[in-house]
PDB file of C-alpha atoms in Angstrom:
ATOM      1  CA  UNK B   1     101.489 116.040  89.765  1.00 71.00           C
ATOM      2  CA  UNK B   2     101.425 112.267  90.470  1.00 84.00           C
ATOM      3  CA  UNK B   3      98.756 111.314  92.993  1.00 93.00           C
ATOM      4  CA  UNK B   4      99.225 108.829  95.813  1.00 94.00           C
ATOM      5  CA  UNK B   5      98.269 105.703  93.822  1.00 96.00           C
ATOM      6  CA  UNK B   6     100.876 106.511  91.160  1.00 95.00           C
ATOM      7  CA  UNK B   7     103.532 106.760  93.874  1.00 96.00           C
ATOM      8  CA  UNK B   8     102.537 103.325  95.189  1.00 97.00           C
ATOM      9  CA  UNK B   9     103.082 101.895  91.693  1.00 97.00           C
ATOM     10  CA  UNK B  10     106.502 103.562  91.559  1.00 96.00           C
ATOM     11  CA  UNK B  11     107.341 102.031  94.935  1.00 97.00           C
ATOM     12  CA  UNK B  12     106.434  98.609  93.550  1.00 96.00           C
ATOM     13  CA  UNK B  13     108.586  99.208  90.462  1.00 97.00           C
ATOM     14  CA  UNK B  14     111.568 100.049  92.674  1.00 97.00           C
ATOM     15  CA  UNK B  15     111.402  96.837  94.722  1.00 96.00           C
ATOM     16  CA  UNK B  16     114.397  95.350  92.790  1.00 96.00           C
ATOM     17  CA  UNK B  17     116.562  98.155  94.232  1.00 97.00           C
ATOM     18  CA  UNK B  18     115.860  97.195  97.852  1.00 97.00           C
ATOM     19  CA  UNK B  19     118.883  95.566  99.438  1.00 97.00           C
ATOM     20  CA  UNK B  20     121.186  96.895  96.710  1.00 97.00           C
ATOM     21  CA  UNK B  21     124.159  99.198  97.286  1.00 97.00           C
ATOM     22  CA  UNK B  22     124.335 102.529  95.434  1.00 97.00           C
ATOM     23  CA  UNK B  23     127.444 102.176  93.252  1.00 97.00           C
ATOM     24  CA  UNK B  24     127.159 105.607  91.656  1.00 96.00           C
ATOM     25  CA  UNK B  25     125.137 108.757  92.213  1.00 96.00           C
ATOM     26  CA  UNK B  26     124.884 112.041  90.335  1.00 96.00           C
ATOM     27  CA  UNK B  27     122.500 114.878  89.563  1.00 96.00           C
ATOM     28  CA  UNK B  28     122.004 118.612  89.901  1.00 95.00           C
ATOM     29  CA  UNK B  29     120.278 118.373  93.262  1.00 94.00           C
ATOM     30  CA  UNK B  30     121.760 120.402  96.121  1.00 90.00           C
ATOM     31  CA  UNK B  31     121.851 117.479  98.555  1.00 92.00           C
ATOM     32  CA  UNK B  32     125.199 115.909  99.452  1.00 90.00           C
ATOM     33  CA  UNK B  33     125.703 113.118  96.924  1.00 93.00           C
ATOM     34  CA  UNK B  34     128.768 111.560  98.638  1.00 92.00           C
ATOM     35  CA  UNK B  35     126.537 110.718 101.607  1.00 93.00           C
ATOM     36  CA  UNK B  36     124.581 108.325  99.389  1.00 96.00           C
ATOM     37  CA  UNK B  37     127.298 106.504  97.455  1.00 96.00           C
ATOM     38  CA  UNK B  38     128.159 103.104  98.853  1.00 96.00           C
ATOM     39  CA  UNK B  39     125.048 102.956 101.054  1.00 97.00           C
ATOM     40  CA  UNK B  40     122.484 100.161 100.826  1.00 98.00           C
ATOM     41  CA  UNK B  41     118.810 100.865 100.131  1.00 98.00           C
ATOM     42  CA  UNK B  42     116.873  99.254 102.972  1.00 97.00           C
ATOM     43  CA  UNK B  43     113.280 100.093 102.088  1.00 97.00           C
ATOM     44  CA  UNK B  44     111.061 102.066  99.707  1.00 97.00           C
ATOM     45  CA  UNK B  45     108.071 103.850 101.234  1.00 97.00           C
ATOM     46  CA  UNK B  46     105.490 106.382 100.174  1.00 97.00           C
ATOM     47  CA  UNK B  47     103.608 108.999 102.106  1.00 97.00           C
ATOM     48  CA  UNK B  48     100.889 110.591 100.033  1.00 96.00           C
ATOM     49  CA  UNK B  49     102.664 112.179  97.071  1.00 95.00           C
ATOM     50  CA  UNK B  50     106.161 111.672  98.494  1.00 97.00           C
ATOM     51  CA  UNK B  51     108.559 108.851  97.641  1.00 97.00           C
ATOM     52  CA  UNK B  52     110.869 107.791 100.474  1.00 98.00           C
ATOM     53  CA  UNK B  53     114.054 105.856  99.674  1.00 98.00           C
ATOM     54  CA  UNK B  54     115.403 104.609 102.995  1.00 97.00           C
ATOM     55  CA  UNK B  55     119.057 104.016 103.904  1.00 97.00           C
ATOM     56  CA  UNK B  56     120.678 103.276 107.269  1.00 96.00           C
ATOM     57  CA  UNK B  57     120.538 106.585 109.140  1.00 95.00           C
ATOM     58  CA  UNK B  58     118.800 108.721 106.515  1.00 97.00           C
ATOM     59  CA  UNK B  59     116.048 108.846 103.902  1.00 97.00           C
ATOM     60  CA  UNK B  60     115.909 110.483 100.469  1.00 97.00           C
ATOM     61  CA  UNK B  61     112.572 112.258 100.124  1.00 97.00           C
ATOM     62  CA  UNK B  62     111.385 112.916  96.564  1.00 97.00           C
ATOM     63  CA  UNK B  63     108.421 115.089  95.632  1.00 96.00           C
ATOM     64  CA  UNK B  64     107.521 115.374  91.950  1.00 94.00           C
ATOM     65  CA  UNK B  65     105.992 118.855  92.247  1.00 90.00           C
ATOM     66  CA  UNK B  66     103.757 119.637  89.228  1.00 83.00           C
ATOM     67  CA  UNK B  67     105.899 118.300  86.395  1.00 88.00           C
ATOM     68  CA  UNK B  68     108.338 115.808  87.888  1.00 92.00           C
ATOM     69  CA  UNK B  69     109.073 112.529  86.104  1.00 94.00           C
ATOM     70  CA  UNK B  70     111.262 109.463  86.511  1.00 96.00           C
ATOM     71  CA  UNK B  71     112.841 106.743  84.394  1.00 96.00           C
ATOM     72  CA  UNK B  72     113.933 103.278  85.494  1.00 97.00           C
ATOM     73  CA  UNK B  73     116.842 101.775  83.551  1.00 96.00           C
ATOM     74  CA  UNK B  74     116.585 104.465  80.888  1.00 96.00           C
ATOM     75  CA  UNK B  75     117.350 108.165  80.599  1.00 95.00           C
ATOM     76  CA  UNK B  76     115.760 111.328  79.248  1.00 95.00           C
ATOM     77  CA  UNK B  77     117.714 113.768  77.120  1.00 94.00           C
ATOM     78  CA  UNK B  78     118.237 116.112  80.051  1.00 94.00           C
ATOM     79  CA  UNK B  79     120.230 116.227  83.259  1.00 94.00           C
ATOM     80  CA  UNK B  80     118.562 114.364  86.125  1.00 96.00           C
ATOM     81  CA  UNK B  81     117.860 115.982  89.453  1.00 96.00           C
ATOM     82  CA  UNK B  82     119.094 112.699  90.930  1.00 97.00           C
ATOM     83  CA  UNK B  83     120.417 109.460  89.458  1.00 97.00           C
ATOM     84  CA  UNK B  84     120.920 106.394  91.638  1.00 98.00           C
ATOM     85  CA  UNK B  85     122.901 103.536  90.111  1.00 97.00           C
ATOM     86  CA  UNK B  86     122.892 100.103  91.715  1.00 97.00           C
ATOM     87  CA  UNK B  87     125.156  97.890  89.639  1.00 95.00           C
ATOM     88  CA  UNK B  88     123.423  97.346  86.300  1.00 95.00           C
ATOM     89  CA  UNK B  89     120.234  99.108  87.367  1.00 96.00           C
ATOM     90  CA  UNK B  90     119.498 102.802  87.713  1.00 97.00           C
ATOM     91  CA  UNK B  91     116.643 105.181  88.471  1.00 97.00           C
ATOM     92  CA  UNK B  92     116.538 108.783  87.309  1.00 97.00           C
ATOM     93  CA  UNK B  93     114.417 111.580  88.776  1.00 97.00           C
ATOM     94  CA  UNK B  94     113.721 114.778  86.863  1.00 96.00           C
ATOM     95  CA  UNK B  95     112.217 118.169  87.795  1.00 94.00           C
ATOM     96  CA  UNK B  96     111.674 117.020  91.365  1.00 95.00           C
ATOM     97  CA  UNK B  97     112.278 118.298  94.869  1.00 96.00           C
ATOM     98  CA  UNK B  98     114.961 116.180  96.570  1.00 96.00           C
ATOM     99  CA  UNK B  99     115.767 116.298 100.277  1.00 96.00           C
ATOM    100  CA  UNK B 100     117.673 114.156 102.764  1.00 97.00           C
ATOM    101  CA  UNK B 101     115.840 113.434 106.008  1.00 97.00           C
ATOM    102  CA  UNK B 102     117.909 112.359 108.975  1.00 96.00           C
ATOM    103  CA  UNK B 103     114.966 111.767 111.309  1.00 95.00           C
ATOM    104  CA  UNK B 104     113.210 108.376 111.126  1.00 93.00           C
ATOM    105  CA  UNK B 105     110.153 108.560 108.814  1.00 94.00           C
ATOM    106  CA  UNK B 106     107.898 107.352 111.625  1.00 93.00           C
ATOM    107  CA  UNK B 107     108.867 110.460 113.590  1.00 94.00           C
ATOM    108  CA  UNK B 108     108.064 112.770 110.673  1.00 95.00           C
ATOM    109  CA  UNK B 109     104.937 111.364 109.081  1.00 96.00           C
ATOM    110  CA  UNK B 110     101.401 110.784 110.325  1.00 96.00           C
ATOM    111  CA  UNK B 111     100.611 107.558 108.480  1.00 97.00           C
ATOM    112  CA  UNK B 112      96.981 107.772 109.595  1.00 97.00           C
ATOM    113  CA  UNK B 113      96.567 110.662 107.133  1.00 98.00           C
ATOM    114  CA  UNK B 114      97.712 108.634 104.109  1.00 98.00           C
ATOM    115  CA  UNK B 115      94.618 107.519 102.189  1.00 97.00           C
ATOM    116  CA  UNK B 116      96.335 104.297 101.044  1.00 97.00           C
ATOM    117  CA  UNK B 117      97.991 103.401 104.339  1.00 96.00           C
ATOM    118  CA  UNK B 118      96.825 100.473 106.495  1.00 96.00           C
ATOM    119  CA  UNK B 119      97.001 102.995 109.357  1.00 97.00           C
ATOM    120  CA  UNK B 120      94.499 105.380 107.724  1.00 98.00           C
ATOM    121  CA  UNK B 121      92.058 106.868 110.256  1.00 98.00           C
ATOM    122  CA  UNK B 122      88.547 107.902 109.215  1.00 98.00           C
ATOM    123  CA  UNK B 123      87.978 109.347 112.674  1.00 98.00           C
ATOM    124  CA  UNK B 124      91.007 111.621 112.516  1.00 98.00           C
ATOM    125  CA  UNK B 125      90.057 112.857 109.039  1.00 98.00           C
ATOM    126  CA  UNK B 126      86.588 113.770 110.293  1.00 98.00           C
ATOM    127  CA  UNK B 127      88.114 115.631 113.255  1.00 98.00           C
ATOM    128  CA  UNK B 128      90.424 117.598 110.952  1.00 98.00           C
ATOM    129  CA  UNK B 129      87.522 118.553 108.682  1.00 98.00           C
ATOM    130  CA  UNK B 130      85.616 119.836 111.699  1.00 98.00           C
ATOM    131  CA  UNK B 131      88.399 122.383 112.262  1.00 98.00           C
ATOM    132  CA  UNK B 132      88.088 123.960 108.787  1.00 98.00           C
ATOM    133  CA  UNK B 133      84.345 124.758 108.364  1.00 98.00           C
ATOM    134  CA  UNK B 134      85.023 127.746 106.074  1.00 98.00           C
ATOM    135  CA  UNK B 135      87.120 125.779 103.579  1.00 98.00           C
ATOM    136  CA  UNK B 136      85.697 124.715 100.220  1.00 98.00           C
ATOM    137  CA  UNK B 137      85.454 120.944  99.878  1.00 98.00           C
ATOM    138  CA  UNK B 138      87.532 121.154  96.689  1.00 98.00           C
ATOM    139  CA  UNK B 139      90.387 122.560  98.786  1.00 98.00           C
ATOM    140  CA  UNK B 140      89.803 120.205 101.725  1.00 98.00           C
ATOM    141  CA  UNK B 141      90.295 117.084  99.586  1.00 98.00           C
ATOM    142  CA  UNK B 142      93.623 118.450  98.334  1.00 97.00           C
ATOM    143  CA  UNK B 143      94.825 119.212 101.876  1.00 97.00           C
ATOM    144  CA  UNK B 144      97.673 116.713 102.342  1.00 96.00           C
ATOM    145  CA  UNK B 145      97.439 116.990 106.139  1.00 97.00           C
ATOM    146  CA  UNK B 146      93.962 115.461 105.878  1.00 98.00           C
ATOM    147  CA  UNK B 147      94.072 113.337 102.716  1.00 98.00           C
ATOM    148  CA  UNK B 148      97.730 112.627 101.952  1.00 97.00           C
ATOM    149  CA  UNK B 149      97.891 111.289  98.404  1.00 97.00           C
ATOM    150  CA  UNK B 150      94.631 112.765  97.118  1.00 97.00           C
ATOM    151  CA  UNK B 151      95.060 114.918  94.030  1.00 96.00           C
ATOM    152  CA  UNK B 152      92.996 116.725  91.461  1.00 96.00           C
ATOM    153  CA  UNK B 153      91.609 113.676  89.679  1.00 97.00           C
ATOM    154  CA  UNK B 154      90.519 112.127  92.974  1.00 98.00           C
ATOM    155  CA  UNK B 155      88.977 115.447  94.036  1.00 98.00           C
ATOM    156  CA  UNK B 156      86.866 115.818  90.899  1.00 98.00           C
ATOM    157  CA  UNK B 157      85.751 112.205  90.702  1.00 98.00           C
ATOM    158  CA  UNK B 158      84.886 111.908  94.400  1.00 98.00           C
ATOM    159  CA  UNK B 159      82.766 115.072  94.469  1.00 98.00           C
ATOM    160  CA  UNK B 160      80.916 113.944  91.356  1.00 98.00           C
ATOM    161  CA  UNK B 161      80.282 110.487  92.808  1.00 98.00           C
ATOM    162  CA  UNK B 162      78.839 111.837  96.054  1.00 98.00           C
ATOM    163  CA  UNK B 163      76.965 114.636  94.221  1.00 98.00           C
ATOM    164  CA  UNK B 164      78.555 117.544  96.094  1.00 98.00           C
ATOM    165  CA  UNK B 165      79.309 120.880  94.438  1.00 98.00           C
ATOM    166  CA  UNK B 166      83.049 121.679  94.795  1.00 98.00           C
ATOM    167  CA  UNK B 167      82.369 125.194  96.151  1.00 98.00           C
ATOM    168  CA  UNK B 168      80.415 123.831  99.124  1.00 98.00           C
ATOM    169  CA  UNK B 169      81.986 124.818 102.437  1.00 98.00           C
ATOM    170  CA  UNK B 170      83.011 121.954 104.697  1.00 98.00           C
ATOM    171  CA  UNK B 171      80.917 123.351 107.545  1.00 97.00           C
ATOM    172  CA  UNK B 172      77.769 123.292 105.389  1.00 98.00           C
ATOM    173  CA  UNK B 173      77.999 119.593 104.659  1.00 98.00           C
ATOM    174  CA  UNK B 174      75.594 117.373 106.636  1.00 97.00           C
ATOM    175  CA  UNK B 175      77.462 114.976 108.915  1.00 96.00           C
ATOM    176  CA  UNK B 176      76.395 111.946 106.884  1.00 97.00           C
ATOM    177  CA  UNK B 177      77.561 113.532 103.643  1.00 97.00           C
ATOM    178  CA  UNK B 178      80.872 114.550 105.234  1.00 98.00           C
ATOM    179  CA  UNK B 179      81.471 110.970 106.327  1.00 98.00           C
ATOM    180  CA  UNK B 180      80.570 109.795 102.827  1.00 98.00           C
ATOM    181  CA  UNK B 181      83.167 112.179 101.388  1.00 98.00           C
ATOM    182  CA  UNK B 182      85.910 110.776 103.628  1.00 98.00           C
ATOM    183  CA  UNK B 183      85.008 107.182 102.791  1.00 98.00           C
ATOM    184  CA  UNK B 184      84.841 107.867  99.072  1.00 98.00           C
ATOM    185  CA  UNK B 185      88.253 109.571  98.946  1.00 98.00           C
ATOM    186  CA  UNK B 186      89.784 106.352 100.276  1.00 98.00           C
ATOM    187  CA  UNK B 187      87.572 104.071  98.181  1.00 98.00           C
ATOM    188  CA  UNK B 188      88.316 105.922  94.962  1.00 98.00           C
ATOM    189  CA  UNK B 189      92.041 106.074  95.738  1.00 97.00           C
ATOM    190  CA  UNK B 190      92.210 102.268  95.863  1.00 97.00           C
ATOM    191  CA  UNK B 191      90.175 101.994  92.656  1.00 98.00           C
ATOM    192  CA  UNK B 192      92.496 104.560  91.053  1.00 97.00           C
ATOM    193  CA  UNK B 193      95.428 102.323  92.024  1.00 97.00           C
ATOM    194  CA  UNK B 194      93.945  99.206  90.437  1.00 97.00           C
ATOM    195  CA  UNK B 195      92.816 101.018  87.269  1.00 97.00           C
ATOM    196  CA  UNK B 196      96.227 102.683  86.929  1.00 96.00           C
ATOM    197  CA  UNK B 197      97.930  99.313  87.371  1.00 95.00           C
ATOM    198  CA  UNK B 198      95.761  97.912  84.564  1.00 96.00           C
ATOM    199  CA  UNK B 199      96.311 100.991  82.330  1.00 96.00           C
ATOM    200  CA  UNK B 200      92.572 101.762  82.217  1.00 97.00           C
ATOM    201  CA  UNK B 201      92.295 104.738  84.584  1.00 97.00           C
ATOM    202  CA  UNK B 202      91.053 107.268  82.024  1.00 96.00           C
ATOM    203  CA  UNK B 203      88.327 104.889  80.843  1.00 97.00           C
ATOM    204  CA  UNK B 204      86.752 105.168  84.288  1.00 97.00           C
ATOM    205  CA  UNK B 205      86.732 108.956  84.580  1.00 98.00           C
ATOM    206  CA  UNK B 206      83.164 110.180  84.987  1.00 98.00           C
ATOM    207  CA  UNK B 207      83.624 113.958  85.143  1.00 98.00           C
ATOM    208  CA  UNK B 208      87.375 114.734  85.097  1.00 98.00           C
ATOM    209  CA  UNK B 209      88.176 116.487  81.772  1.00 97.00           C
ATOM    210  CA  UNK B 210      84.618 115.790  80.535  1.00 97.00           C
ATOM    211  CA  UNK B 211      82.529 118.348  78.660  1.00 97.00           C
ATOM    212  CA  UNK B 212      79.193 116.585  79.213  1.00 98.00           C
ATOM    213  CA  UNK B 213      77.776 115.318  82.499  1.00 98.00           C
ATOM    214  CA  UNK B 214      77.190 111.556  82.100  1.00 97.00           C
ATOM    215  CA  UNK B 215      74.208 111.710  84.503  1.00 97.00           C
ATOM    216  CA  UNK B 216      72.371 114.766  83.249  1.00 97.00           C
ATOM    217  CA  UNK B 217      73.623 114.821  79.653  1.00 98.00           C
ATOM    218  CA  UNK B 218      74.113 118.586  79.812  1.00 98.00           C
ATOM    219  CA  UNK B 219      77.323 120.644  79.541  1.00 98.00           C
ATOM    220  CA  UNK B 220      79.682 120.180  82.490  1.00 98.00           C
ATOM    221  CA  UNK B 221      81.605 123.076  84.008  1.00 97.00           C
ATOM    222  CA  UNK B 222      85.334 123.636  84.126  1.00 97.00           C
ATOM    223  CA  UNK B 223      86.597 126.246  86.588  1.00 97.00           C
ATOM    224  CA  UNK B 224      89.643 127.002  88.701  1.00 97.00           C
ATOM    225  CA  UNK B 225      88.147 127.017  92.174  1.00 96.00           C
ATOM    226  CA  UNK B 226      89.275 127.577  95.744  1.00 94.00           C
ATOM    227  CA  UNK B 227      92.555 128.695  97.199  1.00 94.00           C
ATOM    228  CA  UNK B 228      94.300 125.829  95.417  1.00 93.00           C
ATOM    229  CA  UNK B 229      93.018 127.202  92.076  1.00 94.00           C
ATOM    230  CA  UNK B 230      93.145 123.762  90.466  1.00 95.00           C
ATOM    231  CA  UNK B 231      91.115 122.612  87.465  1.00 96.00           C
ATOM    232  CA  UNK B 232      87.701 121.587  88.683  1.00 98.00           C
ATOM    233  CA  UNK B 233      85.172 119.713  86.562  1.00 98.00           C
ATOM    234  CA  UNK B 234      81.623 119.409  87.866  1.00 98.00           C
ATOM    235  CA  UNK B 235      77.915 119.502  87.022  1.00 98.00           C
ATOM    236  CA  UNK B 236      75.929 122.237  88.758  1.00 95.00           C
ATOM    237  CA  UNK B 237      72.708 120.324  88.154  1.00 97.00           C
ATOM    238  CA  UNK B 238      73.375 117.064  89.998  1.00 98.00           C
ATOM    239  CA  UNK B 239      76.123 118.227  92.383  1.00 98.00           C
ATOM    240  CA  UNK B 240      74.456 120.044  95.277  1.00 97.00           C
ATOM    241  CA  UNK B 241      75.808 123.325  96.588  1.00 98.00           C
ATOM    242  CA  UNK B 242      75.070 123.055 100.316  1.00 97.00           C
ATOM    243  CA  UNK B 243      74.401 126.436 101.949  1.00 93.00           C
TER     244      UNK B 243
END
C-alpha cells in the first residue's frame, strides 16, 4: 500500500494534467464515467493515502488499497479500474478503490491529521492519542484519523528510531516519549518523501525488512502485531516495552 509520501510524488507527476479537459474516460469502476468526460481537472490533492483529482463540482477519490498501481502515459496488460485521457496524455489506475465525492474536500477531510500537510497539528494528534490508551503504538501510528499518510514502513522505522517496542500501549508511554513519537512520524515522513524522490529510500531503512539490529548487532524480530496485523520489524533489546 503506497504511503503518504508516495502519493505526494504521484500528485507532482500529475501536475501536467491540471487545467486539461478529459477527452476520454474508461475503466471497470462502478462510478459514472459520463460525468467525467469533457470536464476540466482543476487541482490534484492528496490526503494521507488518498489521491484527489478535483473537477468543478466533484472530486475523484482514489485509494490504492494493498496492491493498487498506476501508469502515466503507458498501460499494463490488464483492464484499468479507471483511465483518464487528456489529449495526448493519459493516466491509468489499477486494482484501486474509486469513488466520486460531491462534497468539497475541505468539508470532508481534516487536513490537520495529514502528516505532510502544512495544516498538520501536533496538539490534535496528542489529544487523539490520549483517547486510545489501550491501543498498541504499532496500531496507533497506522490509524489514519491520527496520522493520515503513515504506513507500515514509517511505523517500523519511527518506533526503532525512538526506541519504543511496537507492543507498548499508548497509555504506558511517558508524555515526553509520546510527543517524540508524534514529532518523529512527521519528521520521518518528510525524509521518506525526499529519499523516495531520490530513489534511495531502501538504503536508509534501519529496521524495516532487516534480520539484524544495526544498533545491537543481534537478530531482529519479525511479527504480525496488533489489530492491524501488519508486518512489524523490531529489536526487543533496544526498543523498550513500556509497562
